[in-house]
């Protein structure tokens, strides 16, 4: 400052000139501020005061709870400069952003503020700064939910240039040195050396001590154990032999002469076993052949092998292309292993997995918290010639592997997939000891070309290795339909009509007869299995009320169907087209231990033909933006204003990508619907859609299933009244079978003539009206329309009453006249009969012969002399009912000529 000249810093110190650097994080450096806050406005009771960035010595780590943690640093630049730092961002359940604000609180470009995830190593980041005041912000927000282990974001080596000229030099921190004057940075000490603060040279450790790179002190070497070395095999020689080699784990920190950990056989520290034992080389992997030097080379295109010699595929066949690794004499060319240590990045270790003949296994790391990484990359995928491309068939490839783990601590094996080593997503993980088992993953995107396995013995950091004996083994790895792959077999295919006779796909709805290459038609309404196109078993019948698509690769529904009503009555017609659009709904809110509120969001595309809109669930936490598609999917959403988004969505997966069938039965194809959970009193049956997902997990080894029960409910005003089982608030009780109830008026059958009745009005002034009304309660929708009111002519009641009275009067008079006539005729017959009886005399049982019982001519005058006395009508009637006399004759009253009444017997 006195001479106003710049001078070089002396040895053991450094300076950035017009900059500042922060590489020591034993405590929070001056000028840095960290605070936690709750970005979710709805959760006002969440306490985030302790959710801050924590210094860890060589780096600073973010918080891992649901709060938002911000690390800030304000700096004034005298000229335009830069800021640089290194970060480790392994967990995509965390938002991580870096941005700069100026005097006007204007931030940097929003597109460049979001950091990309880093799985393997520290990632450098640089950003230009403008002259003036700048405030740097590093902000993280975790959205990991219950049962998730969150990995924090790590920062180190923050450097800022463009500040005022520095007036002092900084001493090198312990473990680093600067040998020459004028150093801009200090150099870390190599392994087995150390340095104190402000050192110009590193000191070598004593023979019985060791130090990692960048150490400020040396540690005592422990006695060597069996966990300090590993074995491997040399490449096969010309005789088909390989040597078994034992090697110390590098860097070697144990001592072979120090007493301590005693081996049972030697009584002292373990010695490295002798190498050089000759063993027979394992066979080549399928698709490879043995060379003259006992090596393995891939078979040319169009040929196959079982690991010995290559052979051409016969005419009418095609090779089944892919990679199958089951013999591990050397690491395959497209596979690579490495060790990643979160604490130390300068480790010389580069091998995390070693080949061992029948399997590949994890070696011991420098620390138990190291990641043993195994990477497989492929150039891409191509479907076989005999497989037709189809939008419904999403499987491009399938990767399968057999593995096992053995652990005494909290070890974890991760399996990740993505388009690069640094941009991949965790697919599945296994914790603790797991038995030998297989796992398969469907590849649905041509950009998924990188697969990574990572094994970590424990998440807890420790300088002493305690779990070196824990391991993971991989026995076989197989991936299909790989571009540039090899074949272990050939399969028959249909031949084209051209002269080249190349393999072509069978026509839609056809399967290939096994062993012939002849295509044969499948039965109607079937689809072809994606994983098997040979044999009649490849034809799978579609479920009830579904039909095959044009390519016969899947079954679809047009949202219309007919079902028999309960009790075998009429056939009910349904049209669910109004419900076919993508529908979203959420579970009831749930809370983490910190109070973060989140939901399980479901998206459903109920039905539809080819080209329909499908349900999509996304992961928008990071820029990778993972998407899953299907009939039904689920994601976890957190209401938040982070990143300018009202909702943060993560952990998406499909619960149904294949439609199994539509029916009113409560079970279909081993999928059961919870009838007891959704009790109904309606006489209409529920219509159930059955779905299945092809994705398998550790918990759902047969994949996930979903049932959507549609129930007719005219009282629902909206169409999205979807409820979850009361006993399973997340839609599932076991995590594999999902059940939903969808109440809607559009779930009712189509209206028919039986759903309305007619009402006929009275005849008023010669007009009668007929009105049609719906039967209540109305349980139908759409269909036939209600007929319009009809009007007809009619006759009034007064006219018919008059006609009826008149007709009745006439009929009564006619009946009375007829009665009188026949009564009179009857009296004449009685008289004739009486006369005959009188002429009979006293002769019993003898009657005189009568000429006739009829009234003869000339008797009318005589009849006038015989008449009845004046009696009432009822008295006359009563006289006819008199009983006969004891002699069997009737008594007849007669009138004599003198007018006296007498009785003739």
XYZ file of C-alpha atoms in Angstrom, residues 215-877:
663
model
C -4.057 -34.269 4.921
C -2.779 -32.032 7.655
C -1.495 -34.946 9.748
C -0.540 -38.620 9.529
C -2.366 -41.587 11.021
C -1.110 -44.861 12.386
C -1.278 -47.712 9.873
C -3.585 -50.542 11.010
C -2.648 -54.181 10.608
C -3.639 -55.697 7.259
C -6.707 -57.924 7.167
C -8.432 -59.979 4.488
C -10.544 -56.904 3.706
C -7.498 -54.994 2.488
C -6.946 -57.008 -0.708
C -8.987 -58.370 -3.565
C -8.571 -60.925 -6.310
C -8.974 -60.761 -10.056
C -8.172 -62.770 -13.180
C -5.739 -62.063 -15.952
C -6.851 -62.287 -19.601
C -6.825 -65.792 -21.047
C -3.570 -66.928 -22.630
C -3.098 -69.022 -25.764
C -3.649 -72.198 -23.758
C -6.998 -71.064 -22.429
C -5.612 -70.471 -18.938
C -5.968 -67.494 -16.625
C -4.057 -66.535 -13.522
C -5.677 -65.770 -10.204
C -4.140 -62.514 -8.967
C -4.338 -60.925 -5.513
C -3.816 -57.184 -5.131
C -3.759 -54.716 -2.281
C -6.478 -52.105 -2.282
C -4.939 -48.845 -3.413
C -3.929 -46.663 -1.769
C -2.583 -49.205 0.669
C -2.962 -47.945 4.227
C -2.460 -51.142 6.216
C 0.818 -52.626 7.425
C 1.883 -56.237 7.002
C 4.318 -56.074 9.937
C 2.273 -54.160 12.516
C 0.819 -56.247 15.299
C -2.859 -55.673 15.919
C -5.598 -57.373 14.027
C -4.477 -60.958 14.297
C -5.223 -63.515 11.637
C -6.288 -66.903 13.016
C -3.815 -68.858 10.911
C -0.678 -66.718 11.085
C -0.998 -65.025 14.457
C -0.145 -61.605 12.930
C -1.083 -59.175 10.222
C -2.401 -60.768 7.063
C 0.018 -61.228 4.181
C -0.990 -60.917 0.542
C -1.739 -64.435 -0.780
C 0.504 -65.722 -3.529
C -0.709 -64.966 -7.044
C -0.218 -66.985 -10.213
C -2.526 -69.951 -9.664
C -3.604 -71.127 -13.114
C -7.270 -71.761 -13.792
C -9.225 -72.705 -16.870
C -10.713 -69.682 -18.578
C -14.484 -69.447 -18.481
C -16.252 -69.695 -21.845
C -16.892 -66.638 -23.947
C -20.204 -64.922 -23.472
C -23.041 -65.804 -25.865
C -22.604 -64.066 -29.189
C -18.796 -64.197 -28.941
C -16.318 -66.750 -30.244
C -12.905 -67.914 -29.060
C -9.927 -66.549 -30.979
C -6.566 -68.239 -31.615
C -5.156 -66.406 -28.622
C -7.967 -67.717 -26.380
C -9.583 -64.302 -26.396
C -13.187 -63.528 -27.215
C -14.426 -61.530 -30.156
C -17.994 -60.732 -31.246
C -19.616 -62.733 -34.032
C -20.299 -60.837 -37.276
C -23.759 -59.578 -38.123
C -26.162 -62.302 -39.198
C -24.461 -65.022 -37.157
C -24.766 -66.363 -33.628
C -22.863 -68.439 -31.102
C -23.204 -70.005 -27.685
C -19.756 -68.781 -26.671
C -17.593 -71.122 -28.773
C -17.772 -70.668 -32.567
C -19.877 -68.407 -34.744
C -22.428 -69.843 -37.179
C -24.546 -68.218 -39.862
C -28.251 -67.954 -39.175
C -30.159 -70.323 -41.521
C -32.345 -68.955 -44.279
C -35.682 -67.841 -42.940
C -34.268 -66.849 -39.573
C -32.887 -63.699 -37.997
C -30.444 -63.210 -35.103
C -31.766 -62.223 -31.688
C -29.509 -59.230 -31.136
C -28.399 -57.914 -27.762
C -25.774 -58.469 -25.073
C -25.709 -61.241 -22.512
C -22.872 -61.230 -19.979
C -22.683 -64.275 -17.727
C -18.957 -65.057 -17.804
C -16.656 -62.470 -16.281
C -13.064 -63.115 -17.313
C -12.587 -59.477 -18.298
C -14.635 -56.336 -18.093
C -16.759 -55.955 -21.266
C -15.794 -53.117 -23.545
C -19.036 -51.220 -22.969
C -18.837 -51.524 -19.190
C -16.684 -49.507 -16.818
C -16.243 -49.428 -13.064
C -15.112 -46.609 -10.803
C -15.092 -45.432 -7.219
C -16.632 -42.190 -6.167
C -15.860 -40.692 -2.782
C -17.973 -37.752 -1.732
C -15.350 -36.595 0.740
C -12.193 -37.015 -1.375
C -12.132 -36.497 -5.124
C -8.396 -37.041 -5.726
C -8.372 -40.724 -4.856
C -6.289 -42.896 -7.180
C -8.864 -45.656 -6.932
C -10.495 -46.304 -10.286
C -11.847 -49.848 -9.931
C -14.992 -50.403 -7.915
C -15.983 -53.777 -9.404
C -13.711 -56.692 -10.242
C -14.341 -59.714 -12.451
C -14.295 -63.136 -10.809
C -15.191 -65.701 -13.467
C -18.811 -66.482 -12.712
C -19.669 -63.060 -11.333
C -18.460 -59.504 -10.890
C -18.226 -58.112 -7.363
C -17.507 -54.871 -5.501
C -14.040 -54.207 -4.124
C -13.258 -52.414 -0.892
C -13.191 -48.627 -1.035
C -11.079 -46.081 0.750
C -14.061 -45.337 2.952
C -17.161 -47.293 3.760
C -19.246 -44.387 2.449
C -17.678 -44.597 -1.038
C -19.830 -45.489 -4.021
C -18.758 -48.519 -6.040
C -19.977 -47.556 -9.516
C -20.584 -49.863 -12.490
C -21.601 -48.281 -15.788
C -23.070 -49.921 -18.919
C -23.606 -47.853 -22.063
C -25.214 -48.840 -25.369
C -25.484 -46.859 -28.631
C -29.229 -47.293 -29.047
C -31.970 -49.753 -29.896
C -33.543 -51.255 -32.996
C -36.536 -53.556 -33.093
C -36.084 -56.844 -34.983
C -37.281 -56.970 -38.582
C -40.009 -59.391 -37.588
C -41.527 -56.956 -35.072
C -43.807 -54.272 -36.429
C -43.606 -50.775 -34.989
C -46.705 -49.632 -33.184
C -47.636 -46.686 -30.974
C -49.329 -48.929 -28.415
C -46.168 -50.999 -27.971
C -43.805 -48.908 -25.868
C -41.116 -51.507 -25.140
C -37.926 -50.934 -27.100
C -35.641 -53.088 -25.014
C -35.444 -54.938 -21.729
C -32.471 -55.083 -19.382
C -32.333 -57.912 -16.853
C -29.705 -58.721 -14.252
C -29.172 -61.231 -11.450
C -27.522 -59.971 -8.271
C -27.137 -60.413 -4.533
C -25.830 -58.329 -1.626
C -24.421 -59.267 1.752
C -24.143 -56.563 4.382
C -23.584 -56.060 8.087
C -24.489 -52.344 7.992
C -26.986 -50.166 6.133
C -25.672 -50.902 2.657
C -27.661 -49.971 -0.443
C -27.476 -51.063 -4.077
C -28.830 -48.472 -6.527
C -29.897 -49.052 -10.132
C -30.156 -45.959 -12.326
C -31.050 -45.345 -15.963
C -30.811 -42.276 -18.187
C -29.214 -40.791 -21.272
C -25.773 -40.295 -19.707
C -23.771 -41.113 -16.646
C -24.438 -37.702 -15.165
C -28.073 -37.440 -16.201
C -29.868 -40.504 -14.975
C -32.671 -41.272 -12.553
C -32.832 -43.885 -9.854
C -35.078 -46.732 -10.941
C -34.852 -49.051 -7.940
C -32.741 -49.659 -4.857
C -32.228 -52.529 -2.437
C -31.142 -52.043 1.176
C -29.433 -54.535 3.443
C -28.704 -58.166 2.609
C -30.687 -59.470 -0.348
C -30.786 -63.025 -1.630
C -29.836 -63.897 -5.166
C -32.589 -62.562 -7.385
C -33.311 -61.089 -10.794
C -34.733 -57.749 -11.843
C -35.974 -56.488 -15.218
C -36.476 -52.961 -16.481
C -38.362 -51.990 -19.639
C -36.660 -49.420 -21.843
C -39.279 -47.214 -23.485
C -37.144 -44.377 -24.846
C -34.297 -44.448 -27.344
C -32.506 -41.865 -25.192
C -32.148 -44.270 -22.276
C -28.709 -45.597 -23.145
C -26.852 -45.426 -19.826
C -27.309 -47.823 -16.910
C -25.496 -47.449 -13.609
C -25.233 -49.634 -10.525
C -23.947 -48.005 -7.343
C -23.143 -49.834 -4.119
C -22.610 -47.962 -0.853
C -21.719 -49.846 2.318
C -22.986 -47.144 4.665
C -24.118 -43.536 4.444
C -22.338 -42.599 7.663
C -18.936 -41.018 7.153
C -16.024 -42.614 9.002
C -12.266 -42.556 8.536
C -11.887 -46.193 9.611
C -13.135 -48.960 7.347
C -15.485 -51.190 9.338
C -17.609 -52.839 6.644
C -15.077 -53.786 3.979
C -16.459 -57.310 3.942
C -19.862 -56.141 2.700
C -20.257 -56.710 -1.017
C -22.571 -56.810 -4.001
C -22.312 -59.439 -6.745
C -23.645 -59.317 -10.280
C -24.023 -62.707 -11.966
C -25.649 -61.942 -15.308
C -26.574 -58.822 -17.266
C -28.717 -59.109 -20.402
C -30.099 -56.355 -22.633
C -32.093 -56.883 -25.845
C -32.473 -55.142 -29.223
C -29.180 -53.246 -28.946
C -27.707 -51.586 -32.009
C -24.392 -53.311 -32.726
C -25.221 -56.195 -30.420
C -24.440 -59.883 -30.825
C -26.720 -62.896 -31.040
C -26.824 -66.093 -29.030
C -29.578 -67.652 -31.160
C -31.611 -67.225 -34.314
C -35.357 -67.324 -34.630
C -37.649 -68.007 -37.563
C -39.188 -65.057 -39.308
C -41.531 -64.374 -42.167
C -39.774 -63.747 -45.482
C -40.517 -60.903 -47.829
C -41.605 -61.367 -51.418
C -38.490 -59.738 -52.878
C -35.444 -61.505 -54.198
C -33.434 -60.667 -51.087
C -35.820 -62.749 -48.968
C -35.282 -60.572 -45.918
C -37.239 -61.041 -42.749
C -40.410 -59.013 -42.533
C -43.063 -58.746 -39.847
C -46.121 -60.939 -40.113
C -49.218 -58.997 -41.164
C -51.331 -57.558 -38.365
C -53.386 -60.169 -36.490
C -51.018 -62.956 -37.628
C -48.585 -65.078 -35.681
C -45.741 -67.173 -36.959
C -46.095 -70.935 -36.849
C -43.263 -72.249 -34.711
C -40.315 -73.533 -36.711
C -41.759 -72.750 -40.139
C -41.717 -68.988 -40.703
C -45.288 -69.234 -42.000
C -47.690 -66.532 -40.782
C -51.115 -67.639 -39.681
C -54.103 -65.538 -38.762
C -55.049 -65.162 -35.118
C -58.650 -65.684 -34.008
C -60.894 -62.603 -34.124
C -60.561 -59.953 -31.427
C -57.068 -60.898 -30.290
C -53.742 -59.097 -30.015
C -50.158 -60.276 -30.414
C -47.902 -60.506 -27.378
C -44.952 -58.137 -27.590
C -42.498 -60.616 -26.092
C -43.665 -63.602 -28.141
C -44.797 -63.622 -31.740
C -44.288 -67.337 -32.406
C -46.921 -69.976 -31.866
C -50.652 -69.774 -31.365
C -50.023 -68.813 -27.733
C -48.924 -65.410 -29.046
C -52.579 -64.592 -29.749
C -54.194 -63.217 -26.606
C -57.942 -62.713 -26.524
C -59.117 -59.244 -25.622
C -61.004 -58.808 -22.399
C -64.749 -58.212 -22.158
C -66.089 -55.155 -23.977
C -62.722 -54.390 -25.620
C -61.418 -54.950 -29.130
C -58.003 -55.111 -30.747
C -56.510 -52.073 -32.407
C -55.569 -51.951 -36.082
C -52.082 -53.313 -35.481
C -53.433 -55.996 -33.146
C -50.819 -55.053 -30.569
C -53.205 -54.049 -27.773
C -56.860 -54.001 -26.802
C -58.748 -50.729 -26.630
C -62.244 -49.549 -25.804
C -64.309 -46.981 -27.673
C -66.015 -46.040 -24.385
C -69.289 -47.648 -25.492
C -70.560 -51.016 -24.287
C -73.624 -53.105 -23.523
C -74.100 -54.910 -20.212
C -76.802 -57.190 -18.859
C -78.695 -55.608 -15.991
C -78.865 -57.214 -12.566
C -81.118 -60.269 -12.520
C -80.771 -60.942 -16.233
C -83.189 -58.208 -17.294
C -82.817 -55.768 -20.124
C -79.513 -54.955 -21.807
C -78.083 -51.638 -20.617
C -76.232 -49.446 -23.089
C -73.420 -47.164 -21.875
C -71.525 -44.301 -23.465
C -68.567 -43.045 -21.390
C -67.264 -40.674 -24.050
C -67.817 -37.582 -21.818
C -65.482 -39.201 -19.253
C -62.740 -40.094 -21.743
C -60.750 -36.869 -21.362
C -57.754 -36.797 -19.041
C -58.952 -36.399 -15.459
C -56.827 -35.439 -12.442
C -57.658 -35.942 -8.777
C -55.748 -36.045 -5.503
C -55.645 -38.048 -2.330
C -56.239 -36.501 1.058
C -53.304 -34.385 2.294
C -50.413 -36.022 4.091
C -47.630 -34.502 6.145
C -43.971 -35.202 6.723
C -42.307 -35.067 10.125
C -41.450 -31.427 9.438
C -45.044 -30.583 8.598
C -44.670 -30.392 4.821
C -48.038 -30.965 3.198
C -48.146 -33.130 0.068
C -50.604 -35.137 -1.996
C -50.689 -38.144 -4.236
C -51.994 -36.941 -7.579
C -53.583 -39.346 -10.036
C -54.221 -38.801 -13.723
C -56.592 -41.052 -15.648
C -57.375 -41.482 -19.335
C -60.334 -43.843 -19.002
C -60.719 -45.179 -22.529
C -60.458 -44.339 -26.187
C -59.390 -45.630 -29.557
C -55.949 -45.347 -31.162
C -54.513 -41.856 -31.084
C -56.325 -41.052 -27.834
C -54.868 -38.661 -25.298
C -52.986 -40.557 -22.600
C -52.411 -39.674 -18.963
C -48.978 -38.144 -18.285
C -47.274 -37.755 -14.902
C -44.018 -35.792 -14.677
C -41.074 -35.121 -12.417
C -40.386 -31.393 -12.695
C -37.939 -31.095 -9.796
C -34.913 -31.166 -12.093
C -34.285 -30.360 -15.740
C -34.366 -34.039 -16.658
C -38.183 -33.846 -16.464
C -39.025 -37.524 -16.338
C -42.392 -38.471 -17.833
C -44.503 -41.623 -17.602
C -47.523 -42.329 -19.797
C -50.443 -44.725 -19.642
C -54.119 -45.109 -18.855
C -53.469 -44.174 -15.213
C -50.431 -42.828 -13.376
C -49.498 -41.345 -10.030
C -47.079 -38.662 -8.860
C -46.372 -36.921 -5.581
C -47.117 -33.195 -5.599
C -46.176 -30.485 -3.125
C -47.850 -27.053 -3.296
C -45.014 -24.555 -3.532
C -43.958 -21.335 -5.174
C -40.410 -22.545 -5.793
C -39.170 -22.148 -9.374
C -42.258 -20.184 -10.262
C -44.374 -23.332 -10.147
C -47.539 -23.641 -8.120
C -47.045 -27.400 -7.769
C -43.878 -29.468 -7.602
C -44.383 -32.964 -8.988
C -42.021 -35.877 -8.350
C -41.773 -39.674 -8.182
C -44.101 -40.475 -11.121
C -44.998 -44.045 -12.046
C -47.701 -45.804 -14.053
C -50.391 -47.861 -12.379
C -52.016 -48.960 -15.622
C -50.645 -48.953 -19.172
C -52.727 -51.869 -20.522
C -56.513 -52.152 -20.585
C -57.527 -55.652 -19.463
C -61.295 -55.371 -19.850
C -64.538 -53.613 -18.920
C -67.224 -55.512 -17.052
C -69.575 -55.428 -14.073
C -67.895 -58.486 -12.546
C -65.832 -57.815 -9.412
C -62.780 -59.766 -10.636
C -61.033 -60.163 -13.967
C -57.727 -61.774 -14.912
C -56.580 -62.173 -11.282
C -57.470 -58.538 -10.516
C -60.112 -58.007 -7.837
C -62.151 -54.861 -7.243
C -63.000 -53.903 -3.663
C -66.766 -54.313 -3.686
C -67.007 -54.107 0.124
C -65.230 -50.746 0.150
C -67.607 -49.105 -2.321
C -71.001 -50.281 -1.038
C -74.042 -49.307 -3.098
C -77.816 -49.613 -2.668
C -78.606 -49.021 -6.317
C -80.082 -51.773 -8.447
C -77.837 -50.713 -11.324
C -74.507 -52.549 -11.619
C -71.197 -50.687 -11.366
C -69.089 -50.752 -14.539
C -65.442 -51.560 -13.722
C -62.408 -50.790 -15.901
C -59.428 -53.093 -15.226
C -55.834 -52.002 -15.963
C -52.376 -53.503 -15.486
C -48.892 -51.947 -15.572
C -45.924 -53.774 -17.076
C -43.404 -52.067 -14.793
C -42.208 -54.235 -11.929
C -40.611 -53.141 -8.680
C -39.100 -54.816 -5.664
C -42.438 -54.545 -3.838
C -44.642 -55.257 -6.880
C -42.890 -58.076 -8.681
C -45.970 -58.784 -10.828
C -46.504 -55.148 -11.674
C -49.192 -52.771 -10.503
C -52.937 -52.993 -11.194
C -55.779 -50.492 -11.082
C -59.578 -50.699 -11.104
C -61.870 -47.748 -11.768
C -65.443 -48.392 -10.708
C -68.001 -46.212 -12.521
C -71.233 -45.686 -10.611
C -74.397 -44.012 -11.891
C -75.201 -40.997 -9.704
C -77.456 -38.332 -11.275
C -77.077 -36.138 -8.159
C -73.433 -35.359 -8.945
C -73.159 -31.944 -10.554
C -69.615 -32.355 -11.907
C -68.035 -35.254 -13.734
C -64.925 -35.576 -11.573
C -66.342 -36.995 -8.344
C -63.665 -39.640 -7.807
C -63.129 -41.083 -4.359
C -60.530 -43.403 -2.869
C -61.172 -46.324 -0.507
C -61.863 -45.122 3.026
C -59.527 -47.728 4.486
C -56.745 -46.867 2.030
C -56.517 -43.089 1.747
C -53.715 -43.300 -0.826
C -55.816 -45.349 -3.242
C -53.969 -48.561 -2.372
C -53.451 -50.672 0.722
C -50.448 -52.673 -0.499
C -48.811 -50.215 -2.903
C -49.519 -52.462 -5.896
C -53.326 -52.598 -6.332
C -55.140 -49.293 -6.756
C -58.913 -48.831 -6.540
C -61.073 -45.814 -7.373
C -64.794 -45.025 -7.410
C -66.001 -42.571 -10.042
C -69.538 -41.264 -9.458
C -71.027 -39.384 -12.355
C -74.315 -38.930 -14.216
C -72.387 -39.933 -17.342
C -71.844 -43.356 -15.758
C -75.567 -44.069 -16.074
C -76.891 -46.218 -18.935
C -78.367 -44.570 -22.001
C -82.042 -43.699 -21.710
C -84.578 -45.929 -23.519
C -88.386 -46.000 -23.868
C -88.644 -47.884 -20.584
C -87.231 -44.910 -18.669
C -90.253 -42.621 -19.278
C -94.051 -42.916 -18.963
C -97.039 -41.089 -20.489
C -99.666 -38.996 -18.706
C -103.028 -38.486 -20.531
C -105.048 -35.430 -19.557
C -108.818 -35.186 -19.340
C -110.831 -34.299 -22.403
C -111.469 -30.609 -22.181
C -113.613 -28.954 -24.808
C -112.910 -31.766 -27.217
C -109.110 -31.660 -26.806
C -106.978 -34.247 -24.975
C -103.179 -33.837 -24.285
C -100.587 -36.639 -23.786
C -97.433 -35.693 -21.831
C -94.286 -37.851 -21.348
C -92.214 -37.674 -18.132
C -89.124 -39.550 -16.892
C -89.479 -42.309 -14.371
C -88.184 -41.228 -10.976
C -85.548 -41.598 -9.699
C -84.026 -41.075 -13.130
C -81.030 -43.404 -13.647
C -80.078 -42.827 -17.247
C -78.395 -40.245 -19.443
C -78.419 -39.381 -23.123
C -79.985 -42.038 -25.334
C -83.524 -41.433 -26.533
C -85.050 -38.031 -25.979
C -88.248 -37.411 -24.116
C -91.109 -37.338 -26.712
C -92.886 -34.048 -27.209
C -96.413 -33.487 -25.914
C -99.147 -34.682 -28.281
C -102.700 -33.258 -28.753
C -105.704 -35.267 -30.020
C -109.451 -34.703 -30.506
C -111.881 -36.326 -28.046
C -115.577 -36.432 -27.061
C -116.660 -34.944 -23.725
C -118.255 -36.897 -20.861
C -121.687 -35.071 -21.066
C -122.441 -36.480 -24.502
C -121.639 -40.043 -23.518
C -123.705 -39.668 -20.346
C -126.776 -38.671 -22.339
C -126.256 -41.524 -24.775
C -125.905 -43.963 -21.923
C -129.094 -42.820 -20.126
C -131.143 -43.006 -23.297
C -129.882 -46.416 -24.204
C -130.550 -47.689 -20.679
C -134.134 -46.397 -20.710
C -134.932 -48.067 -24.020
C -133.408 -51.314 -22.901
C -135.445 -51.264 -19.648
C -138.740 -50.720 -21.495
C -137.914 -53.525 -23.922
C -137.110 -55.924 -21.127
C -140.348 -55.116 -19.285
C -142.392 -55.700 -22.457
C -140.746 -59.020 -23.141
C -141.259 -60.082 -19.532
C -144.957 -59.267 -19.652
C -145.455 -61.152 -22.899
C -143.832 -64.331 -21.670
C -145.649 -64.095 -18.331
C -148.978 -64.030 -20.104
C -148.080 -67.006 -22.287
C -147.078 -68.895 -19.210
C -150.475 -68.334 -17.562
C -152.246 -69.786 -20.598
C -150.155 -72.923 -20.409
C -151.021 -73.304 -16.719
C -154.687 -73.048 -17.540
C -154.478 -75.717 -20.197
C -152.711 -77.951 -17.844
C -155.376 -77.486 -15.172
C -158.101 -78.293 -17.626
C -156.488 -81.563 -18.515
C -156.239 -82.488 -14.893
C -159.978 -81.876 -14.319
C -161.052 -84.039 -17.211
C -158.997 -86.935 -15.899
C -161.632 -87.761 -13.288
C -160.881 -90.127 -10.506
C -158.745 -92.440 -12.518
C -155.377 -92.563 -10.905
C -152.319 -92.680 -12.941
C -154.333 -92.280 -16.081
C -154.718 -89.206 -18.139
C -157.094 -88.730 -21.024
C -155.518 -88.467 -24.329
C -155.276 -84.885 -25.284
C -155.439 -83.766 -28.780
C -153.107 -80.943 -28.025
C -151.595 -79.058 -25.122
C -151.619 -75.929 -27.172
C -154.417 -73.376 -27.243
C -156.757 -74.468 -29.897
C -158.689 -72.271 -32.203
C -161.814 -70.886 -30.641
C -160.588 -71.113 -27.062
C -159.771 -67.436 -26.665
C -163.317 -66.619 -25.636
C -163.278 -69.313 -22.993
C -160.058 -68.106 -21.654
C -161.615 -64.745 -21.029
C -163.866 -66.295 -18.412
C -160.947 -67.431 -16.319
C -159.188 -64.639 -14.550
C -157.408 -64.007 -11.327
C -158.588 -61.982 -8.521
C -157.112 -58.573 -8.064
C -153.870 -59.173 -6.239
C -150.546 -57.438 -5.990
C -147.716 -58.368 -8.242
C -145.655 -59.916 -5.413
C -148.707 -61.947 -4.215
C -149.039 -63.339 -7.679
C -145.468 -64.344 -7.766
